[in-house]
């Protein structure tokens, strides 16, 4: 039975990845931070096979202890301060967790080691935010980075240190440069879920306005369930490498808004949308679109969920959830 440790187990990707690995027969461990973390119960209920271990990305000794206990074949580092807007408010915390956290996990792996025949394999959740003010379109594994937020800068460090540990110490370390990936489990702070939740509530008469920031930025949006499969595939290869994971399509925020309202049967939606400068960022990433040919050719990875399906699934889900809340009173 293979063993895997996931940091960021309580997040959207952590939960999908844990389910995937459990379905493949892995014993899955999740790193859980904080005392009495309220999200622990959610994991116990949703994926009872997962064993949670206490630790923190800012505490190297805790990571060493967790890796000694879990004895993983594979470590997936998904934990991060992942909300770009928040990284402008708390840049130092972001650098510490999203950036230095990667170094600490790599060090813990190096210290604990794993058996000589079976060294621990490492996956780093890198991000298209590293491309920022893009130097070329579409973006590939070779596109230079130009991050536009403390989050993007921290992710560049995480990516570079992963490559560096692979080259310096021969670690089986992979970096997945994942473009935006969303789902019915996406946090409400991210624009897609903020939109689909508001659309559902407006449809049901529970809210009458959706306040958003910049509607022009374009993103390459896929479904998270497809993307966690790419993470797993990277660690099953003969050699470690870095891969872009993306759909190759880009859509503006306002297009997502349009499709989401229309899915709920609201065509005259402009009256509900208000642009609020509070949601603008000090520096924006205007356009992202990834070229996943390498992942497709080498990993055999293909996205299954289209942009339309993604929007429809999220809106339908939120309509169901909000309707149930209404009927429960
Ligand atoms: O913003 C614009 C906002 O917060 C998307 C994270 O998973 O993907 C994600 O980062 C766009 C931006 O995601 C609002 O300015 C307009 O241009 O959903 P988001 P993100 O910043 O692209 C990458 C790949 C990651 O790695 C990150 O961890 O939407 N926008 N109005 C808004 N965004 C938010 N959140 N809220 C608004 O009201």
mmCIF file of C-alpha atoms and ligand atoms in Angstrom:
data_model
loop_
_atom_site.group_PDB
_atom_site.id
_atom_site.type_symbol
_atom_site.label_atom_id
_atom_site.label_comp_id
_atom_site.label_asym_id
_atom_site.label_seq_id
_atom_site.Cartn_x
_atom_site.Cartn_y
_atom_site.Cartn_z
ATOM 1 C CA UNK A 1 0.000 0.000 0.000
ATOM 2 C CA UNK A 2 1.477 3.346 -1.055
ATOM 3 C CA UNK A 3 1.520 6.174 1.472
ATOM 4 C CA UNK A 4 1.032 9.860 0.716
ATOM 5 C CA UNK A 5 1.209 13.012 2.795
ATOM 6 C CA UNK A 6 -0.785 16.059 1.673
ATOM 7 C CA UNK A 7 -0.219 19.533 3.102
ATOM 8 C CA UNK A 8 -3.217 21.792 2.516
ATOM 9 C CA UNK A 9 -5.543 18.798 2.926
ATOM 10 C CA UNK A 10 -8.491 20.996 3.971
ATOM 11 C CA UNK A 11 -8.393 23.077 0.777
ATOM 12 C CA UNK A 12 -10.206 22.430 -2.489
ATOM 13 C CA UNK A 13 -7.274 20.604 -4.110
ATOM 14 C CA UNK A 14 -6.276 18.717 -0.959
ATOM 15 C CA UNK A 15 -9.733 17.198 -0.662
ATOM 16 C CA UNK A 16 -9.945 16.176 -4.335
ATOM 17 C CA UNK A 17 -6.427 14.760 -4.272
ATOM 18 C CA UNK A 18 -7.084 12.821 -1.055
ATOM 19 C CA UNK A 19 -10.182 11.278 -2.644
ATOM 20 C CA UNK A 20 -8.224 10.352 -5.772
ATOM 21 C CA UNK A 21 -5.406 8.734 -3.783
ATOM 22 C CA UNK A 22 -7.803 6.860 -1.492
ATOM 23 C CA UNK A 23 -9.574 5.529 -4.610
ATOM 24 C CA UNK A 24 -6.183 4.286 -5.847
ATOM 25 C CA UNK A 25 -5.602 2.384 -2.595
ATOM 26 C CA UNK A 26 -3.167 4.826 -0.927
ATOM 27 C CA UNK A 27 -2.962 5.382 2.780
ATOM 28 C CA UNK A 28 -3.374 9.154 2.972
ATOM 29 C CA UNK A 29 -2.093 11.459 5.693
ATOM 30 C CA UNK A 30 -2.981 15.138 5.913
ATOM 31 C CA UNK A 31 -1.040 17.880 7.651
ATOM 32 C CA UNK A 32 -3.374 19.839 9.892
ATOM 33 C CA UNK A 33 -2.333 23.178 11.378
ATOM 34 C CA UNK A 34 -3.618 24.889 14.480
ATOM 35 C CA UNK A 35 -5.280 23.858 17.675
ATOM 36 C CA UNK A 36 -8.856 22.533 17.348
ATOM 37 C CA UNK A 37 -8.887 23.336 13.624
ATOM 38 C CA UNK A 38 -12.613 23.396 12.726
ATOM 39 C CA UNK A 39 -11.904 21.931 9.280
ATOM 40 C CA UNK A 40 -10.718 18.624 10.806
ATOM 41 C CA UNK A 41 -14.320 17.478 11.214
ATOM 42 C CA UNK A 42 -15.045 18.189 7.550
ATOM 43 C CA UNK A 43 -12.180 15.863 6.527
ATOM 44 C CA UNK A 44 -13.264 13.137 8.992
ATOM 45 C CA UNK A 45 -16.793 13.253 7.560
ATOM 46 C CA UNK A 46 -15.911 13.614 3.879
ATOM 47 C CA UNK A 47 -12.882 11.300 3.628
ATOM 48 C CA UNK A 48 -12.768 9.194 6.836
ATOM 49 C CA UNK A 49 -9.814 7.144 5.509
ATOM 50 C CA UNK A 50 -7.491 10.159 5.867
ATOM 51 C CA UNK A 51 -5.329 10.347 8.969
ATOM 52 C CA UNK A 52 -4.636 13.896 10.120
ATOM 53 C CA UNK A 53 -1.276 14.762 11.655
ATOM 54 C CA UNK A 54 -0.603 18.014 13.505
ATOM 55 C CA UNK A 55 2.071 20.257 12.046
ATOM 56 C CA UNK A 56 2.763 23.623 10.521
ATOM 57 C CA UNK A 57 4.670 24.840 7.468
ATOM 58 C CA UNK A 58 6.393 27.465 9.642
ATOM 59 C CA UNK A 59 7.796 24.809 12.003
ATOM 60 C CA UNK A 60 10.485 22.563 10.497
ATOM 61 C CA UNK A 61 10.657 20.170 13.458
ATOM 62 C CA UNK A 62 6.926 19.528 13.211
ATOM 63 C CA UNK A 63 7.367 18.663 9.528
ATOM 64 C CA UNK A 64 10.214 16.267 10.320
ATOM 65 C CA UNK A 65 8.037 14.579 12.947
ATOM 66 C CA UNK A 66 5.066 14.308 10.567
ATOM 67 C CA UNK A 67 7.195 12.795 7.785
ATOM 68 C CA UNK A 68 8.764 10.342 10.243
ATOM 69 C CA UNK A 69 5.295 9.271 11.360
ATOM 70 C CA UNK A 70 3.661 9.088 7.934
ATOM 71 C CA UNK A 71 6.669 7.514 6.170
ATOM 72 C CA UNK A 72 5.229 8.694 2.865
ATOM 73 C CA UNK A 73 6.229 7.523 -0.584
ATOM 74 C CA UNK A 74 4.852 10.792 -1.943
ATOM 75 C CA UNK A 75 4.481 14.280 -0.450
ATOM 76 C CA UNK A 76 2.139 16.795 -2.084
ATOM 77 C CA UNK A 77 2.756 20.354 -0.887
ATOM 78 C CA UNK A 78 -0.536 22.147 -1.516
ATOM 79 C CA UNK A 79 -0.599 24.309 1.609
ATOM 80 C CA UNK A 80 -0.255 28.055 1.065
ATOM 81 C CA UNK A 81 -1.737 31.452 1.667
ATOM 82 C CA UNK A 82 -3.445 31.099 -1.708
ATOM 83 C CA UNK A 83 -5.652 34.176 -1.957
ATOM 84 C CA UNK A 84 -3.726 36.710 -4.041
ATOM 85 C CA UNK A 85 -5.616 39.724 -2.612
ATOM 86 C CA UNK A 86 -4.726 38.674 0.941
ATOM 87 C CA UNK A 87 -1.060 38.408 0.035
ATOM 88 C CA UNK A 88 -1.009 42.199 -0.435
ATOM 89 C CA UNK A 89 -2.405 42.615 3.106
ATOM 90 C CA UNK A 90 -0.074 40.062 4.714
ATOM 91 C CA UNK A 91 3.010 39.858 2.490
ATOM 92 C CA UNK A 92 5.403 38.631 5.174
ATOM 93 C CA UNK A 93 3.106 35.803 6.264
ATOM 94 C CA UNK A 94 2.646 34.884 2.605
ATOM 95 C CA UNK A 95 6.406 34.778 2.009
ATOM 96 C CA UNK A 96 6.854 32.649 5.123
ATOM 97 C CA UNK A 97 4.177 30.057 4.365
ATOM 98 C CA UNK A 98 3.810 30.074 0.564
ATOM 99 C CA UNK A 99 7.535 30.600 -0.066
ATOM 100 C CA UNK A 100 9.717 29.426 2.842
ATOM 101 C CA UNK A 101 7.200 26.694 3.684
ATOM 102 C CA UNK A 102 8.290 24.862 0.532
ATOM 103 C CA UNK A 103 11.927 24.978 1.635
ATOM 104 C CA UNK A 104 11.006 23.576 5.050
ATOM 105 C CA UNK A 105 9.100 20.635 3.517
ATOM 106 C CA UNK A 106 12.052 19.923 1.207
ATOM 107 C CA UNK A 107 14.462 20.089 4.150
ATOM 108 C CA UNK A 108 12.255 17.753 6.193
ATOM 109 C CA UNK A 109 12.236 15.290 3.286
ATOM 110 C CA UNK A 110 16.003 15.539 2.999
ATOM 111 C CA UNK A 111 16.462 15.004 6.732
ATOM 112 C CA UNK A 112 14.118 12.005 6.952
ATOM 113 C CA UNK A 113 15.125 10.696 3.540
ATOM 114 C CA UNK A 114 13.044 7.624 2.832
ATOM 115 C CA UNK A 115 14.645 4.319 1.912
ATOM 116 C CA UNK A 116 17.461 4.292 -0.643
ATOM 117 C CA UNK A 117 15.457 2.141 -3.030
ATOM 118 C CA UNK A 118 12.361 4.183 -2.501
ATOM 119 C CA UNK A 119 13.193 7.862 -1.903
ATOM 120 C CA UNK A 120 10.304 10.203 -1.046
ATOM 121 C CA UNK A 121 8.793 11.874 -4.128
ATOM 122 C CA UNK A 122 7.751 15.526 -3.833
ATOM 123 C CA UNK A 123 5.121 17.586 -5.640
ATOM 124 C CA UNK A 124 5.120 21.394 -5.365
ATOM 125 C CA UNK A 125 1.940 23.297 -6.181
ATOM 126 C CA UNK A 126 3.344 26.060 -8.369
ATOM 127 C CA UNK A 127 1.068 28.613 -9.973
ATOM 128 C CA UNK A 128 0.411 30.510 -13.188
ATOM 129 C CA UNK A 129 0.561 33.628 -10.982
ATOM 130 C CA UNK A 130 4.347 33.301 -11.381
ATOM 131 C CA UNK A 131 3.968 34.459 -15.012
ATOM 132 C CA UNK A 132 2.171 37.633 -13.866
ATOM 133 C CA UNK A 133 2.904 40.343 -16.416
ATOM 134 C CA UNK A 134 3.312 37.730 -19.091
ATOM 135 C CA UNK A 135 6.335 37.766 -21.381
ATOM 136 C CA UNK A 136 4.717 35.524 -23.985
ATOM 137 C CA UNK A 137 1.367 33.967 -24.812
ATOM 138 C CA UNK A 138 0.514 31.169 -24.319
ATOM 139 C CA UNK A 139 2.700 30.464 -21.293
ATOM 140 C CA UNK A 140 4.822 27.297 -21.213
ATOM 141 C CA UNK A 141 7.351 25.742 -18.842
ATOM 142 C CA UNK A 142 9.987 27.960 -20.539
ATOM 143 C CA UNK A 143 8.181 31.302 -20.168
ATOM 144 C CA UNK A 144 10.105 33.665 -17.831
ATOM 145 C CA UNK A 145 8.412 34.695 -14.585
ATOM 146 C CA UNK A 146 7.281 38.225 -13.731
ATOM 147 C CA UNK A 147 5.076 37.910 -10.626
ATOM 148 C CA UNK A 148 2.695 40.732 -9.747
ATOM 149 C CA UNK A 149 1.868 40.025 -6.095
ATOM 150 C CA UNK A 150 3.569 38.878 -2.895
ATOM 151 C CA UNK A 151 1.786 35.564 -3.546
ATOM 152 C CA UNK A 152 3.320 35.293 -7.031
ATOM 153 C CA UNK A 153 6.776 36.188 -5.681
ATOM 154 C CA UNK A 154 6.502 33.551 -2.936
ATOM 155 C CA UNK A 155 5.418 30.940 -5.501
ATOM 156 C CA UNK A 156 8.448 31.776 -7.679
ATOM 157 C CA UNK A 157 10.688 31.059 -4.690
ATOM 158 C CA UNK A 158 8.825 27.795 -4.056
ATOM 159 C CA UNK A 159 9.235 26.748 -7.675
ATOM 160 C CA UNK A 160 12.911 27.697 -7.873
ATOM 161 C CA UNK A 161 13.831 25.985 -4.613
ATOM 162 C CA UNK A 162 12.054 22.822 -5.786
ATOM 163 C CA UNK A 163 14.112 22.808 -8.995
ATOM 164 C CA UNK A 164 17.224 23.616 -6.956
ATOM 165 C CA UNK A 165 16.729 20.679 -4.554
ATOM 166 C CA UNK A 166 16.180 18.373 -7.520
ATOM 167 C CA UNK A 167 19.399 19.570 -9.148
ATOM 168 C CA UNK A 168 21.475 19.812 -5.945
ATOM 169 C CA UNK A 169 20.436 16.686 -4.058
ATOM 170 C CA UNK A 170 18.827 14.526 -6.729
ATOM 171 C CA UNK A 171 15.420 14.659 -5.028
ATOM 172 C CA UNK A 172 12.482 13.390 -7.047
ATOM 173 C CA UNK A 173 10.869 16.820 -6.924
ATOM 174 C CA UNK A 174 8.267 18.034 -9.445
ATOM 175 C CA UNK A 175 6.662 21.412 -9.863
ATOM 176 C CA UNK A 176 3.190 21.613 -11.367
ATOM 177 C CA UNK A 177 2.528 25.069 -12.788
ATOM 178 C CA UNK A 178 -1.235 24.967 -12.484
ATOM 179 C CA UNK A 179 -3.447 27.613 -14.004
ATOM 180 C CA UNK A 180 -6.667 28.631 -12.226
ATOM 181 C CA UNK A 181 -8.764 25.632 -11.261
ATOM 182 C CA UNK A 182 -12.133 25.931 -9.652
ATOM 183 C CA UNK A 183 -14.997 23.713 -8.497
ATOM 184 C CA UNK A 184 -18.073 23.369 -6.373
ATOM 185 C CA UNK A 185 -15.619 23.273 -3.430
ATOM 186 C CA UNK A 186 -13.864 26.542 -4.251
ATOM 187 C CA UNK A 187 -13.617 29.061 -1.395
ATOM 188 C CA UNK A 188 -16.066 31.973 -1.571
ATOM 189 C CA UNK A 189 -13.236 34.535 -1.617
ATOM 190 C CA UNK A 190 -12.195 33.540 -5.158
ATOM 191 C CA UNK A 191 -13.992 35.288 -7.983
ATOM 192 C CA UNK A 192 -15.652 32.241 -9.600
ATOM 193 C CA UNK A 193 -17.334 31.004 -6.420
ATOM 194 C CA UNK A 194 -18.143 34.542 -5.321
ATOM 195 C CA UNK A 195 -19.993 34.946 -8.629
ATOM 196 C CA UNK A 196 -21.815 31.597 -8.657
ATOM 197 C CA UNK A 197 -22.884 31.938 -5.032
ATOM 198 C CA UNK A 198 -24.169 35.482 -5.606
ATOM 199 C CA UNK A 199 -25.972 34.435 -8.793
ATOM 200 C CA UNK A 200 -27.762 31.663 -6.886
ATOM 201 C CA UNK A 201 -28.725 34.023 -4.062
ATOM 202 C CA UNK A 202 -29.918 36.716 -6.477
ATOM 203 C CA UNK A 203 -31.983 34.129 -8.346
ATOM 204 C CA UNK A 204 -33.612 33.081 -5.066
ATOM 205 C CA UNK A 205 -34.207 36.689 -3.976
ATOM 206 C CA UNK A 206 -31.745 36.430 -1.067
ATOM 207 C CA UNK A 207 -29.413 39.186 -2.293
ATOM 208 C CA UNK A 208 -29.729 41.928 -4.859
ATOM 209 C CA UNK A 209 -26.175 42.924 -5.708
ATOM 210 C CA UNK A 210 -22.865 41.416 -6.744
ATOM 211 C CA UNK A 211 -19.936 43.761 -6.015
ATOM 212 C CA UNK A 212 -16.810 42.895 -7.978
ATOM 213 C CA UNK A 213 -13.431 44.438 -8.787
ATOM 214 C CA UNK A 214 -11.798 44.437 -12.190
ATOM 215 C CA UNK A 215 -13.962 42.587 -14.737
ATOM 216 C CA UNK A 216 -11.376 42.660 -17.553
ATOM 217 C CA UNK A 217 -8.657 40.192 -16.434
ATOM 218 C CA UNK A 218 -8.594 36.968 -18.424
ATOM 219 C CA UNK A 219 -7.969 33.585 -16.869
ATOM 220 C CA UNK A 220 -7.462 30.026 -18.049
ATOM 221 C CA UNK A 221 -10.018 28.253 -15.854
ATOM 222 C CA UNK A 222 -10.278 24.463 -15.480
ATOM 223 C CA UNK A 223 -11.906 22.091 -13.004
ATOM 224 C CA UNK A 224 -9.852 21.146 -9.918
ATOM 225 C CA UNK A 225 -10.781 17.477 -10.145
ATOM 226 C CA UNK A 226 -8.998 17.233 -13.513
ATOM 227 C CA UNK A 227 -5.968 19.088 -12.145
ATOM 228 C CA UNK A 228 -5.274 16.869 -9.115
ATOM 229 C CA UNK A 229 -4.929 13.949 -11.512
ATOM 230 C CA UNK A 230 -2.034 15.776 -13.181
ATOM 231 C CA UNK A 231 -0.337 16.144 -9.779
ATOM 232 C CA UNK A 232 -0.494 12.392 -9.217
ATOM 233 C CA UNK A 233 0.658 11.601 -12.767
ATOM 234 C CA UNK A 234 3.782 13.772 -12.313
ATOM 235 C CA UNK A 235 4.922 11.626 -9.388
ATOM 236 C CA UNK A 236 4.392 8.359 -11.317
ATOM 237 C CA UNK A 237 6.958 9.183 -14.044
ATOM 238 C CA UNK A 238 10.476 7.743 -14.300
ATOM 239 C CA UNK A 239 12.063 11.196 -14.027
ATOM 240 C CA UNK A 240 11.014 14.300 -12.079
ATOM 241 C CA UNK A 241 10.112 17.345 -14.155
ATOM 242 C CA UNK A 242 7.997 20.529 -14.270
ATOM 243 C CA UNK A 243 4.709 20.790 -16.144
ATOM 244 C CA UNK A 244 2.187 23.467 -17.085
ATOM 245 C CA UNK A 245 -1.389 22.308 -16.462
ATOM 246 C CA UNK A 246 -4.015 24.411 -18.215
ATOM 247 C CA UNK A 247 -6.939 24.270 -20.647
ATOM 248 C CA UNK A 248 -5.425 26.511 -23.344
ATOM 249 C CA UNK A 249 -8.529 28.727 -23.325
ATOM 250 C CA UNK A 250 -8.866 32.125 -21.720
ATOM 251 C CA UNK A 251 -11.980 34.000 -20.612
ATOM 252 C CA UNK A 252 -12.520 37.410 -19.018
ATOM 253 C CA UNK A 253 -14.077 37.705 -15.557
ATOM 254 C CA UNK A 254 -17.054 39.453 -17.173
ATOM 255 C CA UNK A 255 -17.582 36.422 -19.433
ATOM 256 C CA UNK A 256 -17.783 34.193 -16.359
ATOM 257 C CA UNK A 257 -20.332 36.629 -14.882
ATOM 258 C CA UNK A 258 -22.381 36.575 -18.101
ATOM 259 C CA UNK A 259 -22.441 32.774 -18.361
ATOM 260 C CA UNK A 260 -23.234 32.284 -14.690
ATOM 261 C CA UNK A 261 -26.240 34.636 -14.709
ATOM 262 C CA UNK A 262 -27.542 33.144 -17.953
ATOM 263 C CA UNK A 263 -27.269 29.626 -16.520
ATOM 264 C CA UNK A 264 -29.594 30.753 -13.713
ATOM 265 C CA UNK A 265 -31.997 32.168 -16.299
ATOM 266 C CA UNK A 266 -31.166 35.841 -15.643
ATOM 267 C CA UNK A 267 -30.359 37.640 -18.924
ATOM 268 C CA UNK A 268 -30.689 41.273 -17.785
ATOM 269 C CA UNK A 269 -28.027 40.866 -15.115
ATOM 270 C CA UNK A 270 -26.177 44.207 -15.517
ATOM 271 C CA UNK A 271 -28.516 45.791 -12.960
ATOM 272 C CA UNK A 272 -27.166 43.446 -10.260
ATOM 273 C CA UNK A 273 -23.433 43.909 -10.892
ATOM 274 C CA UNK A 274 -21.558 46.806 -9.289
ATOM 275 C CA UNK A 275 -17.871 47.530 -9.810
ATOM 276 C CA UNK A 276 -16.286 48.294 -6.457
ATOM 277 C CA UNK A 277 -12.731 49.734 -6.381
ATOM 278 C CA UNK A 278 -12.148 47.994 -3.028
ATOM 279 C CA UNK A 279 -11.716 44.720 -4.915
ATOM 280 C CA UNK A 280 -9.067 46.034 -7.312
ATOM 281 C CA UNK A 281 -5.515 44.845 -6.671
ATOM 282 C CA UNK A 282 -2.424 47.113 -6.440
ATOM 283 C CA UNK A 283 -1.016 45.240 -9.463
ATOM 284 C CA UNK A 284 -3.096 42.971 -11.694
ATOM 285 C CA UNK A 285 -2.378 39.939 -13.830
ATOM 286 C CA UNK A 286 -4.210 40.827 -17.031
ATOM 287 C CA UNK A 287 -4.004 37.706 -19.149
ATOM 288 C CA UNK A 288 -3.193 34.081 -18.487
ATOM 289 C CA UNK A 289 -3.457 31.218 -20.937
ATOM 290 C CA UNK A 290 -1.396 28.071 -20.615
ATOM 291 C CA UNK A 291 0.031 25.630 -23.115
ATOM 292 C CA UNK A 292 -0.222 22.166 -21.547
ATOM 293 C CA UNK A 293 1.233 20.249 -24.529
ATOM 294 C CA UNK A 294 4.079 18.834 -22.440
ATOM 295 C CA UNK A 295 1.695 17.463 -19.775
ATOM 296 C CA UNK A 296 -0.541 16.098 -22.503
ATOM 297 C CA UNK A 297 2.311 14.400 -24.381
ATOM 298 C CA UNK A 298 4.362 13.084 -21.442
ATOM 299 C CA UNK A 299 1.734 12.466 -18.771
ATOM 300 C CA UNK A 300 -1.150 11.636 -21.084
ATOM 301 C CA UNK A 301 -3.142 14.239 -19.140
ATOM 302 C CA UNK A 302 -6.268 15.804 -20.640
ATOM 303 C CA UNK A 303 -8.810 18.083 -19.063
ATOM 304 C CA UNK A 304 -12.339 16.711 -19.153
ATOM 305 C CA UNK A 305 -14.418 19.648 -17.932
ATOM 306 C CA UNK A 306 -14.952 22.530 -20.395
ATOM 307 C CA UNK A 307 -15.359 26.187 -19.398
ATOM 308 C CA UNK A 308 -19.136 26.040 -19.958
ATOM 309 C CA UNK A 309 -19.447 22.836 -17.921
ATOM 310 C CA UNK A 310 -17.398 24.380 -15.126
ATOM 311 C CA UNK A 311 -19.653 27.444 -14.880
ATOM 312 C CA UNK A 312 -22.799 25.336 -15.151
ATOM 313 C CA UNK A 313 -21.700 22.860 -12.487
ATOM 314 C CA UNK A 314 -20.798 25.627 -10.051
ATOM 315 C CA UNK A 315 -24.032 27.586 -10.601
ATOM 316 C CA UNK A 316 -26.209 24.454 -10.395
ATOM 317 C CA UNK A 317 -24.463 23.406 -7.202
ATOM 318 C CA UNK A 318 -24.907 26.795 -5.559
ATOM 319 C CA UNK A 319 -28.562 26.984 -6.591
ATOM 320 C CA UNK A 320 -29.096 23.604 -4.939
ATOM 321 C CA UNK A 321 -27.195 24.504 -1.766
ATOM 322 C CA UNK A 322 -28.898 27.895 -1.357
ATOM 323 C CA UNK A 323 -32.370 26.432 -2.081
ATOM 324 C CA UNK A 324 -31.810 23.759 0.571
ATOM 325 C CA UNK A 325 -30.790 26.429 3.069
ATOM 326 C CA UNK A 326 -33.979 28.356 2.269
ATOM 327 C CA UNK A 327 -36.217 25.305 2.638
ATOM 328 C CA UNK A 328 -34.564 24.445 5.959
ATOM 329 C CA UNK A 329 -35.479 27.975 7.091
HETATM 330 O O1 LIG B 1 -9.165 36.277 -9.083
HETATM 331 C C1 LIG B 1 -10.490 39.420 -10.525
HETATM 332 C C2 LIG B 1 -9.134 39.444 -9.845
HETATM 333 O O2 LIG B 1 -9.046 35.620 -6.684
HETATM 334 C C3 LIG B 1 -9.307 36.108 -10.489
HETATM 335 C C4 LIG B 1 -5.665 31.395 -6.876
HETATM 336 O O3 LIG B 1 -6.104 30.062 -6.802
HETATM 337 O O4 LIG B 1 -5.453 31.243 -9.256
HETATM 338 C C5 LIG B 1 -6.049 31.999 -8.217
HETATM 339 O O5 LIG B 1 -5.614 33.351 -8.250
HETATM 340 C C6 LIG B 1 -9.409 37.443 -11.172
HETATM 341 C C7 LIG B 1 -8.365 38.478 -10.728
HETATM 342 O O6 LIG B 1 -7.936 34.170 -8.479
HETATM 343 C C8 LIG B 1 -12.967 40.188 -7.999
HETATM 344 O O7 LIG B 1 -8.621 40.773 -9.823
HETATM 345 C C9 LIG B 1 -12.515 40.837 -10.007
HETATM 346 O O8 LIG B 1 -7.890 39.138 -11.868
HETATM 347 O O9 LIG B 1 -10.359 34.182 -8.291
HETATM 348 P P1 LIG B 1 -9.192 35.057 -8.062
HETATM 349 P P2 LIG B 1 -6.438 34.533 -8.928
HETATM 350 O O10 LIG B 1 -5.970 35.802 -8.332
HETATM 351 O O11 LIG B 1 -6.374 34.399 -10.398
HETATM 352 C C10 LIG B 1 -4.029 31.153 -9.235
HETATM 353 C C11 LIG B 1 -3.591 30.237 -10.320
HETATM 354 C C12 LIG B 1 -3.488 30.812 -7.907
HETATM 355 O O12 LIG B 1 -2.442 30.189 -7.796
HETATM 356 C C13 LIG B 1 -4.148 31.422 -6.719
HETATM 357 O O13 LIG B 1 -3.824 30.731 -5.516
HETATM 358 O O14 LIG B 1 -10.672 38.033 -10.823
HETATM 359 N N1 LIG B 1 -11.595 39.888 -9.665
HETATM 360 N N2 LIG B 1 -13.345 41.043 -8.994
HETATM 361 C C14 LIG B 1 -11.868 39.443 -8.433
HETATM 362 N N3 LIG B 1 -11.279 38.491 -7.685
HETATM 363 C C15 LIG B 1 -11.812 38.247 -6.438
HETATM 364 N N4 LIG B 1 -11.257 37.288 -5.691
HETATM 365 N N5 LIG B 1 -12.887 38.969 -5.977
HETATM 366 C C16 LIG B 1 -13.500 39.941 -6.703
HETATM 367 O O15 LIG B 1 -14.460 40.552 -6.248
#
